mmCIF file of C-alpha atoms in Angstrom:
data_model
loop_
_atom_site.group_PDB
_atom_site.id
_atom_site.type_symbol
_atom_site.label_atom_id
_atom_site.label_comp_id
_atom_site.label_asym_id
_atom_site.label_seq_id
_atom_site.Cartn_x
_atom_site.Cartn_y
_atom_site.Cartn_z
ATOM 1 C CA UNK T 8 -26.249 -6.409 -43.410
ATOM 2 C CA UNK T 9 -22.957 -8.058 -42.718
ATOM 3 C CA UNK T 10 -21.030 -4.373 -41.860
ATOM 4 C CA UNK T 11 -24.045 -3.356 -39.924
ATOM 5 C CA UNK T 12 -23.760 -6.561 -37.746
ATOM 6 C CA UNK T 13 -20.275 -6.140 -37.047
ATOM 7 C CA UNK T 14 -20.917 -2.522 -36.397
ATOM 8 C CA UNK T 15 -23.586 -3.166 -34.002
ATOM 9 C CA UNK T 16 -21.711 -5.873 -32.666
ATOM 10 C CA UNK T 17 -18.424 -3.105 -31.980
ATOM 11 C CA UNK T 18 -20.237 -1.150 -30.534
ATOM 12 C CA UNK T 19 -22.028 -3.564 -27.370
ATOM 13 C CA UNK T 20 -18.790 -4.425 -26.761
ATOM 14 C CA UNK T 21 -17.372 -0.739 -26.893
ATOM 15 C CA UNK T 22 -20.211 -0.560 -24.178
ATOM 16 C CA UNK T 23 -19.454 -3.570 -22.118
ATOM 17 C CA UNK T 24 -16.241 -2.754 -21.753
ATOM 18 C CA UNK T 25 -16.618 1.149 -20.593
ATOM 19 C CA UNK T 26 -19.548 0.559 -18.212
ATOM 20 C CA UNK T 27 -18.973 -3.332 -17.073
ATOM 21 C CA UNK T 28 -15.060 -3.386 -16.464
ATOM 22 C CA UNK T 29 -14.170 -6.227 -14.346
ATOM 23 C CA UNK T 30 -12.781 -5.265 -11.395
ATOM 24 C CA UNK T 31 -10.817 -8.820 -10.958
ATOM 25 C CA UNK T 32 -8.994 -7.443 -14.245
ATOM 26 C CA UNK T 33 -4.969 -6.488 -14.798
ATOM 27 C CA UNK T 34 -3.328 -3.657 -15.658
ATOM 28 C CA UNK T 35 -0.097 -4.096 -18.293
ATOM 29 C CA UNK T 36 3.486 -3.943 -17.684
ATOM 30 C CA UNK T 37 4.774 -4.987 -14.311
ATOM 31 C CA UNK T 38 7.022 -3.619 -11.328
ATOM 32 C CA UNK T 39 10.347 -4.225 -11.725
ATOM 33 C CA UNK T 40 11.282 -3.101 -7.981
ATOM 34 C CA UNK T 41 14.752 -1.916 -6.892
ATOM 35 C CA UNK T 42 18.811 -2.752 -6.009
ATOM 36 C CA UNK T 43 19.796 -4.373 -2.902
ATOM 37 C CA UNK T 44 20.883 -1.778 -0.308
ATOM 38 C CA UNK T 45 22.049 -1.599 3.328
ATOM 39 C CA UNK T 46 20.137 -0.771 6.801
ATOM 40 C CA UNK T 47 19.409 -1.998 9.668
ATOM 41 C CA UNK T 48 16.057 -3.376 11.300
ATOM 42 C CA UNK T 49 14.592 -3.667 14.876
ATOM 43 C CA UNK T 50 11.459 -5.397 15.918
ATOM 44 C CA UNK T 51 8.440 -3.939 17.887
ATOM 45 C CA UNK T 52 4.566 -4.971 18.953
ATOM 46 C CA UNK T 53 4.916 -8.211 20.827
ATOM 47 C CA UNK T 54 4.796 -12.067 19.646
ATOM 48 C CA UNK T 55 1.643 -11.768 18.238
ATOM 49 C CA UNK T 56 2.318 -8.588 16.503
ATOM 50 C CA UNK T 57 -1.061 -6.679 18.054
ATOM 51 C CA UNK T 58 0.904 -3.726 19.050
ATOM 52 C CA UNK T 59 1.658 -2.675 15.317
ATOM 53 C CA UNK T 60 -1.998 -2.519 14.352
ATOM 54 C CA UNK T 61 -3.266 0.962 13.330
ATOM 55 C CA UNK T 62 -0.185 3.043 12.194
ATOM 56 C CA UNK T 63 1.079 6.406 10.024
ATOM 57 C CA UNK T 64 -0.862 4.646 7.029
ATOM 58 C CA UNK T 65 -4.334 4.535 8.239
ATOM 59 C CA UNK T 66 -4.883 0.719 7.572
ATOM 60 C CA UNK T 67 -6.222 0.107 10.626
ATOM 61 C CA UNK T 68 -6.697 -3.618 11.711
ATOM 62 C CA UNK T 69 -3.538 -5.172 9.697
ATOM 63 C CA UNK T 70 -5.036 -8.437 10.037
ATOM 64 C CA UNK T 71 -8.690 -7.838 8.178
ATOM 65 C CA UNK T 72 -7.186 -5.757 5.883
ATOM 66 C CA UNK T 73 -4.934 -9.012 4.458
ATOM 67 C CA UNK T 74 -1.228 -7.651 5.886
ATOM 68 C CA UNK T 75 -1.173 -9.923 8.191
ATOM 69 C CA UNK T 76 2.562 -9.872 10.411
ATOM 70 C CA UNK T 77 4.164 -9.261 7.015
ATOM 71 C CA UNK T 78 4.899 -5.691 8.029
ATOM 72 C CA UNK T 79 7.243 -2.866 8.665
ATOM 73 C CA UNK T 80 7.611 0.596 10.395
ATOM 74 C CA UNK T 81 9.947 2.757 8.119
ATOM 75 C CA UNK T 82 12.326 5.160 9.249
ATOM 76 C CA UNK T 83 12.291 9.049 7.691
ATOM 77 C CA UNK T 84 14.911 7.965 4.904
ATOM 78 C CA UNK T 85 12.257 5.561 3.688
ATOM 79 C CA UNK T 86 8.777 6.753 4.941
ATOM 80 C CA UNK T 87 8.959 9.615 2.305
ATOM 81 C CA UNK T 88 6.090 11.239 4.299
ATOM 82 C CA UNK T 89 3.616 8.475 3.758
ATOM 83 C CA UNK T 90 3.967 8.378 0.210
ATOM 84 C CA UNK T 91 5.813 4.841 0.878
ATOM 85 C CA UNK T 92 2.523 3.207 2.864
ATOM 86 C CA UNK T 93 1.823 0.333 0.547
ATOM 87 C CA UNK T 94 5.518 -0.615 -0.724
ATOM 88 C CA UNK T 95 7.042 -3.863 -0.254
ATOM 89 C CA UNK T 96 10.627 -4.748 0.683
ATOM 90 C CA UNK T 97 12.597 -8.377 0.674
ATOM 91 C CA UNK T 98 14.789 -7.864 3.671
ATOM 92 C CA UNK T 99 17.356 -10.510 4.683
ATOM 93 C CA UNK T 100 19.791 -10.173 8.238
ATOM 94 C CA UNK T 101 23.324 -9.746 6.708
ATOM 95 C CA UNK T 102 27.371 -9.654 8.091
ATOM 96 C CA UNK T 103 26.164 -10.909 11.472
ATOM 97 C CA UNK T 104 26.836 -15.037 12.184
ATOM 98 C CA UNK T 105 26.228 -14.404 15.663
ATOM 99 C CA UNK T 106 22.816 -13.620 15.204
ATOM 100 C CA UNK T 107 21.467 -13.866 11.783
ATOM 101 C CA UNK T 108 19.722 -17.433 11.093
ATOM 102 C CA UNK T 109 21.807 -19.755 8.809
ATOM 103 C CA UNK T 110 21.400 -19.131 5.178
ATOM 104 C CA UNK T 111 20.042 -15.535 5.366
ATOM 105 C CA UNK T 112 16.695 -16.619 4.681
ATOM 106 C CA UNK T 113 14.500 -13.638 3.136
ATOM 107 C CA UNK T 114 10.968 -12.320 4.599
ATOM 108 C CA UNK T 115 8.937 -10.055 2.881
ATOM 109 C CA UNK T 116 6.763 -6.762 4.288
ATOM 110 C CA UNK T 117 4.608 -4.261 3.441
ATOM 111 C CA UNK T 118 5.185 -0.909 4.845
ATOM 112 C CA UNK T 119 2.549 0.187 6.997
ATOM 113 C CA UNK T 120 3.842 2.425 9.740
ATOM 114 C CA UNK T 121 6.212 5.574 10.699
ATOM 115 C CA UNK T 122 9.605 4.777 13.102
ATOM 116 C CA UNK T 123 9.772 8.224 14.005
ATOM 117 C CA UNK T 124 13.370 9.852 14.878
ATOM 118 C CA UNK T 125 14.370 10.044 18.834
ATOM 119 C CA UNK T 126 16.882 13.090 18.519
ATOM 120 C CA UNK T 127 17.606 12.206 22.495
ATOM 121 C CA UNK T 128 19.530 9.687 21.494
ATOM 122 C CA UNK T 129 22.337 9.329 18.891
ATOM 123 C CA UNK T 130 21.606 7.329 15.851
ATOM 124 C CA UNK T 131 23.982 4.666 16.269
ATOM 125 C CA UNK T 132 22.821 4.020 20.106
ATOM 126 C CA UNK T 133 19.498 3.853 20.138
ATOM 127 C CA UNK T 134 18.013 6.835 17.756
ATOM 128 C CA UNK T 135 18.013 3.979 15.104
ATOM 129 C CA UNK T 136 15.391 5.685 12.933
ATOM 130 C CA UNK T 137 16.840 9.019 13.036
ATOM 131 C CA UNK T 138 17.732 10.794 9.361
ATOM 132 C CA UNK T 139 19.494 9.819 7.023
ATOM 133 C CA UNK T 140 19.344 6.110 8.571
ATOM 134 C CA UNK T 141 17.654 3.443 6.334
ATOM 135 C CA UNK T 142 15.698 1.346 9.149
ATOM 136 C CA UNK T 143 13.239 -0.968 9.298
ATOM 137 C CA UNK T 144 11.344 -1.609 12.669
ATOM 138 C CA UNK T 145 9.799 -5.242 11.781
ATOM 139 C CA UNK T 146 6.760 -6.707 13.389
ATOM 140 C CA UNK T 147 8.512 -9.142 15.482
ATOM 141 C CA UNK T 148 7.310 -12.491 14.018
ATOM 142 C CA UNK T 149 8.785 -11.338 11.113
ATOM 143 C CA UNK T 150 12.450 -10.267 12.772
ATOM 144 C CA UNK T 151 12.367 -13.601 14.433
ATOM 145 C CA UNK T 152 12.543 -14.852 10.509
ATOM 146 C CA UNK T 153 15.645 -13.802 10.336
ATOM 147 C CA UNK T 154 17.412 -13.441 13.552
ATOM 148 C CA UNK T 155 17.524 -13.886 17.288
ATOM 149 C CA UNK T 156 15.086 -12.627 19.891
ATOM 150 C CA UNK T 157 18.392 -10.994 21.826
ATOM 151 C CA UNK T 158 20.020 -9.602 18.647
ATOM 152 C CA UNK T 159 17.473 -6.421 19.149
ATOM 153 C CA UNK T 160 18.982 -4.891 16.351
ATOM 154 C CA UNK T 161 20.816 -6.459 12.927
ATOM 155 C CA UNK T 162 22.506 -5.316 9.766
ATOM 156 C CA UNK T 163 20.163 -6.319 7.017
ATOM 157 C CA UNK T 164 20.005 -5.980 2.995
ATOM 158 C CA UNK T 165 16.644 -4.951 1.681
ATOM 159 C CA UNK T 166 15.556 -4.244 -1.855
ATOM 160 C CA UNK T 167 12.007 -3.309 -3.302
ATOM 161 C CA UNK T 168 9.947 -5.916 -4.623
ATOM 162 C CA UNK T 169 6.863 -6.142 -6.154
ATOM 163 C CA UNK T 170 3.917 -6.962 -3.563
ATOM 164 C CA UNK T 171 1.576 -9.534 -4.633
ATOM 165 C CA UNK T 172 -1.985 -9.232 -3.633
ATOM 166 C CA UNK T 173 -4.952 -11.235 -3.422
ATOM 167 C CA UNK T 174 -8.005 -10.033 -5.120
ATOM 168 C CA UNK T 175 -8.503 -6.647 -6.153
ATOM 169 C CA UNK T 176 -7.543 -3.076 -4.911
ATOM 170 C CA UNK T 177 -9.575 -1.864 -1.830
ATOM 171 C CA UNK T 178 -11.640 1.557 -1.698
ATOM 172 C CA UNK T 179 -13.030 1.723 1.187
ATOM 173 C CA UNK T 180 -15.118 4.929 2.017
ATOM 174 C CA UNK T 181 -15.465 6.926 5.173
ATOM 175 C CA UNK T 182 -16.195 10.546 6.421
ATOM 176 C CA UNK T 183 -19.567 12.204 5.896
ATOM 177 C CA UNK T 184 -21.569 14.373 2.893
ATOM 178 C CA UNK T 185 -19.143 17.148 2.292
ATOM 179 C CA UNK T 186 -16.085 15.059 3.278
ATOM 180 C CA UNK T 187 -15.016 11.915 1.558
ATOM 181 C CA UNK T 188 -12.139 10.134 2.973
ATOM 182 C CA UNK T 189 -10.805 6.830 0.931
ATOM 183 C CA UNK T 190 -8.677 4.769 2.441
ATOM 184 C CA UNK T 191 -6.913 2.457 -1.002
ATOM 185 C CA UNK T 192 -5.755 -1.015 -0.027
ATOM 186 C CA UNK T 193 -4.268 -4.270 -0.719
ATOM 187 C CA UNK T 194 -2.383 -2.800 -4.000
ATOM 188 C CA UNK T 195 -0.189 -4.668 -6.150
ATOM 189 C CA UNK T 196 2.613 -4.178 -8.004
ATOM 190 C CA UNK T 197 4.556 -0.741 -6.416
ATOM 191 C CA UNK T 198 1.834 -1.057 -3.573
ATOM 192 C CA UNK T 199 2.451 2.612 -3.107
ATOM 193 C CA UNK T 200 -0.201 5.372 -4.666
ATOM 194 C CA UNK T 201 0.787 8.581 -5.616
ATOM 195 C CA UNK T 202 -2.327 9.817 -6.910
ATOM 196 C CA UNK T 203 -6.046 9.638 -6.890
ATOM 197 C CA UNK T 204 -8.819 10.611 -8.689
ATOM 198 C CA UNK T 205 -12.812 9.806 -8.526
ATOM 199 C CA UNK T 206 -15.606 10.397 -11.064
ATOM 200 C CA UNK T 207 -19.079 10.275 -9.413
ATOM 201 C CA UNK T 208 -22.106 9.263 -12.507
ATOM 202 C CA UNK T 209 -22.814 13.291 -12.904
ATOM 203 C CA UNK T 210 -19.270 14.573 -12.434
ATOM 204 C CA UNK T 211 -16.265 14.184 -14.278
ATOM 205 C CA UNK T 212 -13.261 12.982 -13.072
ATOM 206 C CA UNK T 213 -11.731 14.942 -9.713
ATOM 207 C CA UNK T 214 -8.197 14.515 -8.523
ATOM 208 C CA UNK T 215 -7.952 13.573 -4.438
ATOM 209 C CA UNK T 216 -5.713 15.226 -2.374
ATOM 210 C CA UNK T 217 -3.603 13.056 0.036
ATOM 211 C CA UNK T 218 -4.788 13.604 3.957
ATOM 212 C CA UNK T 219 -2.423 11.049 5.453
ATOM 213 C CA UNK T 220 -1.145 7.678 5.027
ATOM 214 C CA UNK T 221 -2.907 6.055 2.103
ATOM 215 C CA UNK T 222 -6.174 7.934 3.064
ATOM 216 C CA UNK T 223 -7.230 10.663 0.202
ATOM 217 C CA UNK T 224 -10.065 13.161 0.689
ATOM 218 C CA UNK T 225 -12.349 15.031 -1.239
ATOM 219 C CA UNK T 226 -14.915 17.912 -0.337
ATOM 220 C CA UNK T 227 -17.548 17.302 -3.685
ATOM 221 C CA UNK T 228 -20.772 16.134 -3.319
ATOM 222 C CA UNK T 229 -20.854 12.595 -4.408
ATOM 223 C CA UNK T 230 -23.483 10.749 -2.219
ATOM 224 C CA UNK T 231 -26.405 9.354 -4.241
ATOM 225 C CA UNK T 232 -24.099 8.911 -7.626
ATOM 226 C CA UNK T 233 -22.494 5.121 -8.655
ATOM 227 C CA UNK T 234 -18.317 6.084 -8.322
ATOM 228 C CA UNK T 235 -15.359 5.207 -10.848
ATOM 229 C CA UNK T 236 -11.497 5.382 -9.026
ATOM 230 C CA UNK T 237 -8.348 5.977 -11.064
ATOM 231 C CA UNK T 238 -5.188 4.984 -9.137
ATOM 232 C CA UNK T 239 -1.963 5.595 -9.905
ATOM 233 C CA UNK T 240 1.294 4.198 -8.335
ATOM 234 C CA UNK T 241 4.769 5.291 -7.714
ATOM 235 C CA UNK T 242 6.210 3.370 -11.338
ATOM 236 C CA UNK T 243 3.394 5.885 -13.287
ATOM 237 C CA UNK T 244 0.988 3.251 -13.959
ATOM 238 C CA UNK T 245 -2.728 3.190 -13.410
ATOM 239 C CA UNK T 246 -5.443 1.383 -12.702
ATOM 240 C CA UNK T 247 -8.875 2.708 -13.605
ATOM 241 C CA UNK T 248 -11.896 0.706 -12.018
ATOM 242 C CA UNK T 249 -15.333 1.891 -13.927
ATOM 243 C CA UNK T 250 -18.526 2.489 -11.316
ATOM 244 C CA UNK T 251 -17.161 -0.355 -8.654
ATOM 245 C CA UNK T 252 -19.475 1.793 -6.201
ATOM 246 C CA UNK T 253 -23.311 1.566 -6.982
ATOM 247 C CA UNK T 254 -25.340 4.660 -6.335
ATOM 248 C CA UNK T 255 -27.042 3.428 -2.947
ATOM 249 C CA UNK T 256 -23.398 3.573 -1.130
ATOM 250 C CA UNK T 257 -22.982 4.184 1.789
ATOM 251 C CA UNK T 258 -20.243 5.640 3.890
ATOM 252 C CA UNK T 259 -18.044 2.681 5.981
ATOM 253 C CA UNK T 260 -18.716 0.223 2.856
ATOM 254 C CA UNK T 261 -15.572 -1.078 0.927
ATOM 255 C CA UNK T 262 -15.551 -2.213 -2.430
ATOM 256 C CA UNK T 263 -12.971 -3.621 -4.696
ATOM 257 C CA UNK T 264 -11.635 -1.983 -7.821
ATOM 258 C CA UNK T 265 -8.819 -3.142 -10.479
ATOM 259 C CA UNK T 266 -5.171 -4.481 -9.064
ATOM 260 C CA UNK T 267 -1.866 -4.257 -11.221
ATOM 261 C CA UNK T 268 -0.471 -7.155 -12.776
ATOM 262 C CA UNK T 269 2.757 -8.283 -11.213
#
């Protein structure tokens, strides 16, 4: 009777854990992030930051979504053509006493819009996001972090960092029966996804293709079925959050899946 307990016993947890995972949970290992490298950074959207809102990532309102001011536009060199929506940089104003605060202090952004290239002008006078130039066009509370208001553009140092998140990865759910498009979140760790996948209750699991930004579409059939997401980011880990969307979803609703540890 003994083995048979502890049988029984293995096996509600084996359950629990495949069909119950806690989507408040941590994935192992952590993001290590990058070198310290050189660029530049400009500053756009006004004091309050309401003219960066929306954006070549698709997150929409910056402010409900939980990125706040905290954000950047990235130039080509960095944008990677979206791929980069998510990723976090520590950024301080460098080589520049007349306008960099005292002490270099650091600020730290997610990336959550394009700087696209102005070939009318040359990149060192005024086409500041033009290829191959590393730039960062800051919200402008954040540039004010570091330098002056009439600097309008500094030599900075950025690396990547790890982002820290609160609460859980967002999935949030739009389009309509034959089109699913999933906008992913308030990720940890990298912050950037590079792939996708979703299991509706009666399918198995379907990789996403990437639409734009952080948004990922797919054309199955999944209304009426309770959803699992696997998300993977740019350092090869993933995240697997098991039926975080109940059957009766429907499409504008958001729900929160599994972050990575950082």
């Amino acid at each position: 009777m003994g083995v048979f307990a502890a049988l029984v016993s293995i096996s509600i947890l084996s359950l629990f854990s495949t069909f119950s995972y806690p989507a408040y949970g941590r994935i192992p290992g952590v993001y290590t992030g990058g070198p310290w490298e050189g660029a530049h950074a400009t500053f756009y959207g006004g004091s309050d930051a309401s003219g960066t809102m929306g954006g070549a990532c698709g997150y929409g309102n910056l402010y409900s979504q939980g990125y706040g001011v905290n954000t950047a536009a990235l130039s080509t060199a960095l944008f990677n053509s979206g791929f980069s929506c998510g990723s976090c940089f520590e950024i301080k104003c460098a080589n520049e006493k007349q306008w960099c605060h005292p002490g270099s202090p650091s600020i730290f952004v997610t990336a959550t819009n394009f700087c696209p290239p102005n070939y009318a002008l040359p990149n060192d006078n005024g086409g500041w996001c033009n290829p191959p130039r590393p730039h960062f066009d800051l919200a402008m509370p954040m540039f004010l972090k570091i330098a002056e208001y009439r600097a309008g553009i500094v030599p900075v140092v950025y690396r990547r960092v790890p982002c820290k998140k609160d609460g859980g990865i967002r999935i949030t759910i739009n389009g309509f029966r034959y089109f699913n498009l999933v906008l992913i979140t308030n990720v940890a760790g990298a912050g950037d996804i590079v792939k996708v996948s979703v299991k509706g209750s009666g399918t198995g699991w379907m990789s996403m293709s990437r639409n734009w930004g952080q948004n990922w579409q797919s054309n199955a059939v999944l209304v009426g079925q309770s959803l699992s997401f696997r998300v993977t980011g740019s350092d090869r880990r993933t995240s697997t959050s098991w039926n975080i969307v109940p059957a009766n979803w429907q499409f504008g609703q958001t729900f929160v899946g599994k972050n990575f540890r950082v």
